[in-house]
Short mmCIF file of C-alpha atoms and ligand atoms in Angstrom, two decimals:
data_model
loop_
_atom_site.label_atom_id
_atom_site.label_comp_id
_atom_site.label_asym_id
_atom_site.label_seq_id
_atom_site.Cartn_x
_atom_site.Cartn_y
_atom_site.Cartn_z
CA UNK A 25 65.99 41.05 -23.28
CA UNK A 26 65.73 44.01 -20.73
CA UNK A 27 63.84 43.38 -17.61
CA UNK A 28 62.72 47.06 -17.35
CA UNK A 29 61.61 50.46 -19.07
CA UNK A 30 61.18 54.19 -18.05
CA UNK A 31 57.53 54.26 -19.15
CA UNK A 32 54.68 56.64 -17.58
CA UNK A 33 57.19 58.18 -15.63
CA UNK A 34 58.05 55.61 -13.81
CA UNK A 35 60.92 52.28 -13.77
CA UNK A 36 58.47 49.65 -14.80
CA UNK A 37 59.11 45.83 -15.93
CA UNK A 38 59.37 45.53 -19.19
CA UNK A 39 56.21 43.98 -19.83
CA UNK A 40 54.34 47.13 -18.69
CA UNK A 41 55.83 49.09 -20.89
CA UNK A 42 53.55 48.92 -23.91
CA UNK A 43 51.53 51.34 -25.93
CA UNK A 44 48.11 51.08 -27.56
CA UNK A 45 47.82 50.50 -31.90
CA UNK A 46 45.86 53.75 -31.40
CA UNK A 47 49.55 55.81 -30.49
CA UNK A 48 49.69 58.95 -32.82
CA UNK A 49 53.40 58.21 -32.89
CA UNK A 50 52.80 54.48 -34.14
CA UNK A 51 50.40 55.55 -36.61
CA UNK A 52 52.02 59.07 -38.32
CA UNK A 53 56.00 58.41 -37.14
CA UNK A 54 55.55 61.17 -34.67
CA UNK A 55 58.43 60.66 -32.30
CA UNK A 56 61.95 61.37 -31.74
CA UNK A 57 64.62 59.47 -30.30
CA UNK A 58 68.50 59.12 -29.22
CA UNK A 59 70.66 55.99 -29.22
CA UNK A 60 73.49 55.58 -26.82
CA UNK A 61 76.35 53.62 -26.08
CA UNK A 62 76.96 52.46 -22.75
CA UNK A 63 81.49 50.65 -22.76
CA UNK A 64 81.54 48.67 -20.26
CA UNK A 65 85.40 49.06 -18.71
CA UNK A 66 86.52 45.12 -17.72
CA UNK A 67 89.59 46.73 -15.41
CA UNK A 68 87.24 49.42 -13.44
CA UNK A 69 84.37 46.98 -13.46
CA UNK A 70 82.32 49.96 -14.51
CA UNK A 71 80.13 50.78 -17.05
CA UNK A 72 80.39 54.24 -19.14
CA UNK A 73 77.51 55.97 -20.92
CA UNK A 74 79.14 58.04 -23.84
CA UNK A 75 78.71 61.52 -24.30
CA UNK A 76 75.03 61.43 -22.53
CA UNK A 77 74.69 64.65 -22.14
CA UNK A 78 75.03 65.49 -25.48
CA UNK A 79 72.57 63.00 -26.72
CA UNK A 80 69.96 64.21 -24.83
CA UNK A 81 70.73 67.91 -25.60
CA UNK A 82 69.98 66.80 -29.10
CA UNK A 83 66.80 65.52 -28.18
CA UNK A 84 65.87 68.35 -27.25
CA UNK A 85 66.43 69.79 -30.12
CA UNK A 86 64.61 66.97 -32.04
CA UNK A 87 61.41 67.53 -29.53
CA UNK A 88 61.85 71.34 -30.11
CA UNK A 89 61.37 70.89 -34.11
CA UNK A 90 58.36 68.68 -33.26
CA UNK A 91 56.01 71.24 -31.31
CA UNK A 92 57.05 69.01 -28.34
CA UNK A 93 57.16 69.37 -24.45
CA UNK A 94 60.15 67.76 -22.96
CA UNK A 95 59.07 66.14 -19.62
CA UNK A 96 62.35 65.91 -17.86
CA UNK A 97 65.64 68.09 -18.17
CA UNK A 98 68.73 66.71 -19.50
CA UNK A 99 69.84 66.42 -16.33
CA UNK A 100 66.65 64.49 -15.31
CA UNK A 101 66.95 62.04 -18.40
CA UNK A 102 70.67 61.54 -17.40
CA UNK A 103 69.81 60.80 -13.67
CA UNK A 104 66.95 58.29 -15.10
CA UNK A 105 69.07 56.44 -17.97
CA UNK A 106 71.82 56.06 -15.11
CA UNK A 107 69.29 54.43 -12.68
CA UNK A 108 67.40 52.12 -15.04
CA UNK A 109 70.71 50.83 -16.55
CA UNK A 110 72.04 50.52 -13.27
CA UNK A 111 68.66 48.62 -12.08
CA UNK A 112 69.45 46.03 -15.23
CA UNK A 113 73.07 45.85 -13.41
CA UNK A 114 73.76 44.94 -17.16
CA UNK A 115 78.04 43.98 -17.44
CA UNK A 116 78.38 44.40 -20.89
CA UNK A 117 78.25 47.13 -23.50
CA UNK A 118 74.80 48.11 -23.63
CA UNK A 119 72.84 50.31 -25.89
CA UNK A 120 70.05 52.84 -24.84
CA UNK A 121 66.74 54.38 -26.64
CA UNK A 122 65.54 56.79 -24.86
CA UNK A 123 62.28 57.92 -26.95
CA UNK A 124 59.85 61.18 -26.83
CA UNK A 125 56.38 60.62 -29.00
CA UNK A 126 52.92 62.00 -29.09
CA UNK A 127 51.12 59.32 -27.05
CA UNK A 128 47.04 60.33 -27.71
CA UNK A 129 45.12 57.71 -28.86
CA UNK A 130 43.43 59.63 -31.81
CA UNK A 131 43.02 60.30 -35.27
CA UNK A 132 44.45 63.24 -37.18
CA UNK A 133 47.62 64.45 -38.22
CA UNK A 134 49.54 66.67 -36.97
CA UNK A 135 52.12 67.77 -34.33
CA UNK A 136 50.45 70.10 -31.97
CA UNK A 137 47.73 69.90 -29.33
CA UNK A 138 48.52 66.84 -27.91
CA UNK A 139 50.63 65.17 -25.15
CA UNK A 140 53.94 63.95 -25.10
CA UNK A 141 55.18 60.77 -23.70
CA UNK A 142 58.76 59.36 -22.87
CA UNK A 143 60.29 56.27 -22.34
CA UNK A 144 63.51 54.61 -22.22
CA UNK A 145 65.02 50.89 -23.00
CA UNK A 146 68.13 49.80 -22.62
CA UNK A 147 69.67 46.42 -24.42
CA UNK A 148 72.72 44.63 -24.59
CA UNK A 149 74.46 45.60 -27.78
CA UNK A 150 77.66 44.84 -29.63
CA UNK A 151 78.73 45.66 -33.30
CA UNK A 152 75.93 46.84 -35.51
CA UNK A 153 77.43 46.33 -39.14
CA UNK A 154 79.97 43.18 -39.40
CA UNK A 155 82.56 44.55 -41.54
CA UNK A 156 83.61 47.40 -39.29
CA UNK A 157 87.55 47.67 -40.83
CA UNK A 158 86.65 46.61 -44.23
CA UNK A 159 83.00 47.89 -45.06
CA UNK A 160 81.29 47.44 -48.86
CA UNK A 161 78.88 50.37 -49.62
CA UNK A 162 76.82 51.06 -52.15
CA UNK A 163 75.39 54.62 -53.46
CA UNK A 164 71.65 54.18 -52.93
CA UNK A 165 69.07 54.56 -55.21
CA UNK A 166 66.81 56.36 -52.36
CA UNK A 167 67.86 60.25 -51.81
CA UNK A 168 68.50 61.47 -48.78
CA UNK A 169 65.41 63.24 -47.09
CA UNK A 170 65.26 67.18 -47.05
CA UNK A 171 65.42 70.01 -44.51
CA UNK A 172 61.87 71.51 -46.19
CA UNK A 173 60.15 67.74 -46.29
CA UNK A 174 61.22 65.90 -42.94
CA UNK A 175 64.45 68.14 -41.30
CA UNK A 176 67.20 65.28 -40.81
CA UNK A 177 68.68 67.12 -38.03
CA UNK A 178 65.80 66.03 -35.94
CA UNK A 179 66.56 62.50 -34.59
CA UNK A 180 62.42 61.42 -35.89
CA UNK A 181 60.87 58.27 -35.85
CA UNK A 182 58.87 58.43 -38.66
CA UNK A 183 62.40 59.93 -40.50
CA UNK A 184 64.08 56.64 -40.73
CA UNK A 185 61.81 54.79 -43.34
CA UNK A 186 64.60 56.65 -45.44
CA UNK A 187 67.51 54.87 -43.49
CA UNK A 188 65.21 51.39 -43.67
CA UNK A 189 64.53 51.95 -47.07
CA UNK A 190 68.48 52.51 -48.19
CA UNK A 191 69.83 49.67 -45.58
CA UNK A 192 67.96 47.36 -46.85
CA UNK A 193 68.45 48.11 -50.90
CA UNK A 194 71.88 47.92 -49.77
CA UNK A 195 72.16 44.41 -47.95
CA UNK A 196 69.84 42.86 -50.52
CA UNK A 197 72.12 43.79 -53.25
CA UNK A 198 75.30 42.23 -51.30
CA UNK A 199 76.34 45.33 -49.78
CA UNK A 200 77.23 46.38 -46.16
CA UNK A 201 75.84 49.87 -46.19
CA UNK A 202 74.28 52.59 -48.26
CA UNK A 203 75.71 56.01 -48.98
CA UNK A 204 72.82 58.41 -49.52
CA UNK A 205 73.09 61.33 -51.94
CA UNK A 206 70.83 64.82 -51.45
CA UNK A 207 68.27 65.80 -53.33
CA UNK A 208 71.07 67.79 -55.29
CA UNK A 209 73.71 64.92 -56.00
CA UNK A 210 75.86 65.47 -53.05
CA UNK A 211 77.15 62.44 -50.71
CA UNK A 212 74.70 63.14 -47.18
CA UNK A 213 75.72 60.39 -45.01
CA UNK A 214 75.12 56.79 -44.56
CA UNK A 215 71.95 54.69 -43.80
CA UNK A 216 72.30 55.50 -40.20
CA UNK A 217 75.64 57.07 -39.72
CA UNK A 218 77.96 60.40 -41.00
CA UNK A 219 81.09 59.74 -43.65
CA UNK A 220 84.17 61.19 -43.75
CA UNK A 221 86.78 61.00 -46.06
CA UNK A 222 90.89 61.74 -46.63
CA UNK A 223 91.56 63.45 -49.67
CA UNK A 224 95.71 65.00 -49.75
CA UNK A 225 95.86 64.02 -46.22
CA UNK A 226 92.66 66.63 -45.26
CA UNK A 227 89.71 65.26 -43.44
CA UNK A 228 86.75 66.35 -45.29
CA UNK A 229 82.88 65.43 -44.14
CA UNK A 230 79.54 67.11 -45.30
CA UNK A 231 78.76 70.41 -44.03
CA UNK A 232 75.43 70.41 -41.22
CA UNK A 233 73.86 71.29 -44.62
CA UNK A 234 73.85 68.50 -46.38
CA UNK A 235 70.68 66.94 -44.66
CA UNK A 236 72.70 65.13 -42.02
CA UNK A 237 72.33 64.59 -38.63
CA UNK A 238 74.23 66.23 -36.85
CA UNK A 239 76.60 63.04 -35.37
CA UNK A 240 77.71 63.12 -31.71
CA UNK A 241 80.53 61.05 -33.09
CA UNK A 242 80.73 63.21 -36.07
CA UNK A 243 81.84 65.96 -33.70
CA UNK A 244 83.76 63.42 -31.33
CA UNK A 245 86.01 62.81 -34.18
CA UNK A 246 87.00 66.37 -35.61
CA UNK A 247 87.54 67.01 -31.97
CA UNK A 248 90.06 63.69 -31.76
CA UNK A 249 91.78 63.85 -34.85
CA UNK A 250 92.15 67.70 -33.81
CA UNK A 251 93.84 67.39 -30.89
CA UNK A 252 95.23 63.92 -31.36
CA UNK A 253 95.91 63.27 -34.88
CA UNK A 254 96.59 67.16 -35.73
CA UNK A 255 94.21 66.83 -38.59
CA UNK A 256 91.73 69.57 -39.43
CA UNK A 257 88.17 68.59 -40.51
CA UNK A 258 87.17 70.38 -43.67
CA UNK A 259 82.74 70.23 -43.60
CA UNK A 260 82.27 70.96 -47.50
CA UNK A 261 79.72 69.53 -49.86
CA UNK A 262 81.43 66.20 -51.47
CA UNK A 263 80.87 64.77 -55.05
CA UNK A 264 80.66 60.84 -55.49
CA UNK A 265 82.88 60.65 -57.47
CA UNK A 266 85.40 61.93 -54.70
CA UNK A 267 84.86 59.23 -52.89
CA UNK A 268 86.20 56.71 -55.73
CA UNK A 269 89.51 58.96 -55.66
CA UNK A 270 89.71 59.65 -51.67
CA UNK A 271 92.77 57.82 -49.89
CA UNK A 272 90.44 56.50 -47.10
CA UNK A 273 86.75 57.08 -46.30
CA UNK A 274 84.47 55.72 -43.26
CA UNK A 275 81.20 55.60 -41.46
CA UNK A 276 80.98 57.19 -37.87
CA UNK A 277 78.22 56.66 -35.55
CA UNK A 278 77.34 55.74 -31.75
CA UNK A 279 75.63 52.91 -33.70
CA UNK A 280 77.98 51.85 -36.45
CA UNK A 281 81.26 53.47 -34.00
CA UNK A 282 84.10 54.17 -36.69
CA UNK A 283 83.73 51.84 -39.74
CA UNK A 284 86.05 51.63 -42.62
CA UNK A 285 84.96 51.73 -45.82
CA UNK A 286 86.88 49.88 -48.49
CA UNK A 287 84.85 49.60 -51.24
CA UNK A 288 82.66 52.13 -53.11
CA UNK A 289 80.31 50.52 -55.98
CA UNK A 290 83.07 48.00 -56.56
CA UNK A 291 85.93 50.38 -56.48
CA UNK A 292 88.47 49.86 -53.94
CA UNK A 293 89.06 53.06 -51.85
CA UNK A 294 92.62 53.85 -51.65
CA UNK A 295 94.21 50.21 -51.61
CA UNK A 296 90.92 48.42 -50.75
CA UNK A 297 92.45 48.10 -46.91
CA UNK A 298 91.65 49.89 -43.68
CA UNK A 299 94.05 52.67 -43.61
CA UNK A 300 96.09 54.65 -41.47
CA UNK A 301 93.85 57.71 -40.59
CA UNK A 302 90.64 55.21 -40.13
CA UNK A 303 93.06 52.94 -38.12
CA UNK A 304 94.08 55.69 -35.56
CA UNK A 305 90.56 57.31 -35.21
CA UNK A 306 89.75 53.65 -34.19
CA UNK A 307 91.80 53.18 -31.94
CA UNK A 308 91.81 56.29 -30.26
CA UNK A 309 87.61 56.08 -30.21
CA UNK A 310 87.80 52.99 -28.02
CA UNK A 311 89.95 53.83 -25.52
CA UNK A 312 88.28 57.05 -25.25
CA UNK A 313 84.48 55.54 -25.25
CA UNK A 314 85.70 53.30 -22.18
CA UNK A 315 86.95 55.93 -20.17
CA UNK A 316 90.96 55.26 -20.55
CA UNK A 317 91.92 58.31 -21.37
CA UNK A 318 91.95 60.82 -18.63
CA UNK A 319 91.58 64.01 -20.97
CA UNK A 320 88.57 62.52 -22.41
CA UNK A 321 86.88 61.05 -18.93
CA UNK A 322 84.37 64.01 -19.03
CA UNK A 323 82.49 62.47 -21.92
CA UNK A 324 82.24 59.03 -20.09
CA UNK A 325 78.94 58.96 -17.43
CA UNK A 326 79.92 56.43 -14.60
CA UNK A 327 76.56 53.95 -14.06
CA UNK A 328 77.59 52.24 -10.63
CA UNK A 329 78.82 53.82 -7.30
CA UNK A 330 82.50 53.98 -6.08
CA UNK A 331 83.88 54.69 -9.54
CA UNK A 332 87.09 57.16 -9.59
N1 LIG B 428 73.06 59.87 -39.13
C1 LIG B 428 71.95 59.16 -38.86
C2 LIG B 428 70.83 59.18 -39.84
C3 LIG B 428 71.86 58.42 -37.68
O1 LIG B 428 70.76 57.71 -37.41
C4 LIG B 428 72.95 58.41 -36.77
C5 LIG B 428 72.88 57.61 -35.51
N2 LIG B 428 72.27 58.31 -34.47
C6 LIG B 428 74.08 59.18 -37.09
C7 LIG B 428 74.10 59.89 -38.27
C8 LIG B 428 75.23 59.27 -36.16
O2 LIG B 428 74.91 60.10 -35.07
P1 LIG B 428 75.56 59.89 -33.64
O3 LIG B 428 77.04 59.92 -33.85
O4 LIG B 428 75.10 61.05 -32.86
O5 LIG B 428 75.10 58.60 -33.12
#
């Protein structure tokens, strides 16, 4: 349990932090939000937050598709996740919410004319699906929501009753995770995370078209496999059936990191094993996320003084 919150502007114990049944955002699902990994590096005794800046340039984004102010710069909400996590003095990989909503306690739909609130949590956090090398996924039943009904780009609150409902069809019905299809037939991403695949030795992931987020780690990857693995990401719509044929396929996400997936509706993808590609990526991911490789360091946001 944290011991304290960005909430009213301020660094307040937890227990302050509360808002009213009243909140627009808790009634209509008007919010947006970011989740990021802080690695916490045993040897440097420091703790990295991954690709902040990014994160919060996409909330921006989010708040922008919303009709909503954003109190603070990135640069602000960078300098306040740093100081509250450091203020938990948390020695352990640790995940953060930062979260912008319409706070008025009213009714009435909608997004504009009203005022903007932002707070920020930050937990203890470890692996968020068990299976992370040998995932079993299912293709949901649930469609993926679209750009002209709730715009997945935008990171909203109210967004991920889509993600709830297609997780949880999924675990009910023995599986690890849900692949979610678009309202056209094409493979959008997971529950709560982008997919990639290796078809003929070619990465290939859906194009920023396919009613995806847009993935931090999405991006992290095509740049890593670029530069690292000499592997070019191909972003093209995919089939589902693809997937049944593809050498290797996986999940990506700060949340879910890089998670192989094995299994497809009870078909074994490629040999039914991690493989090779998935295997590297993985590899490569965590050293990177805790700051060990130098090329990389820029990404990784030191939280306590007298780091290198
Ligand atoms: N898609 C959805 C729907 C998500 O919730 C997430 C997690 N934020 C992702 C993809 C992965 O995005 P990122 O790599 O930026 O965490």
């Amino acid at each position: 349990m944290p011991k304290y919150a960005f909430f009213g502007g301020h660094i307040v114990p937890i227990e302050q932090a509360k808002v009213s049944i009243m909140t627009h955002a808790f009634n209509y699902g008007t919010g947006c939000f970011e989740g990021i990994r802080a690695y916490w590096n045993e040897a440097e005794e420091q703790l990295y937050l991954f690709r902040m800046k990014e994160h919060y340039e996409r909330m921006h984004r989010s708040a922008r598709i919303l009709h909503m102010g954003t109190p603070y710069s990135v640069e602000e909400m960078g300098e306040i996740t740093v100081e509250l996590v450091r203020k938990e003095g948390y020695r352990q990989d640790t995940y953060i919410r930062p979260l912008a909503y319409k706070a008025d306690e009213l009714v009435g739909v909608r997004l504009h004319d009203l005022h903007d609130g932002f707070a920020i949590f930050a937990v203890p956090f470890g692996r968020y699906i068990e299976n992370e090398e040998g995932a079993r996924v299912c293709i949901s039943s649930w469609r993926r929501i679209d750009d002209n009904a709730v715009p997945a780009r935008a990171k909203i609150t109210g967004a991920y009753i889509n993600s709830a409902l297609a997780k949880t069809e999924a675990v009910l019905s023995g599986f690890d995770e849900a692949l979610v299809l678009t309202q056209t037939g094409h493979i959008s991403e997971g529950s709560a995370e982008n997919f990639f695949m290796v078809r003929e030795g070619l990465l290939i992931t859906p194009p920023v078209t396919s009613n995806i987020l847009e993935g931090i780690t999405r991006a992290t990857i095509m740049e890593l496999a670029c530069e690292e693995l000499g592997m070019e990401t191909v972003e093209r719509s995919i089939d589902r059936s693809e997937i049944y044929i593809a050498e290797e396929a996986f999940f990506c996400g700060t949340g879910v990191q890089i998670a192989a997936i094995v299994e497809v509706e009870h078909r074994p993808v490629g040999d039914g094993r991690i493989g090779q590609v998935v295997k590297r990526l993985r590899e490569l991911y965590f050293s990177v996320v805790r700051g060990d490789v130098a090329r990389y360091r820029h990404w990784c946001t030191p939280v306590y003084a007298g780091s290198r």
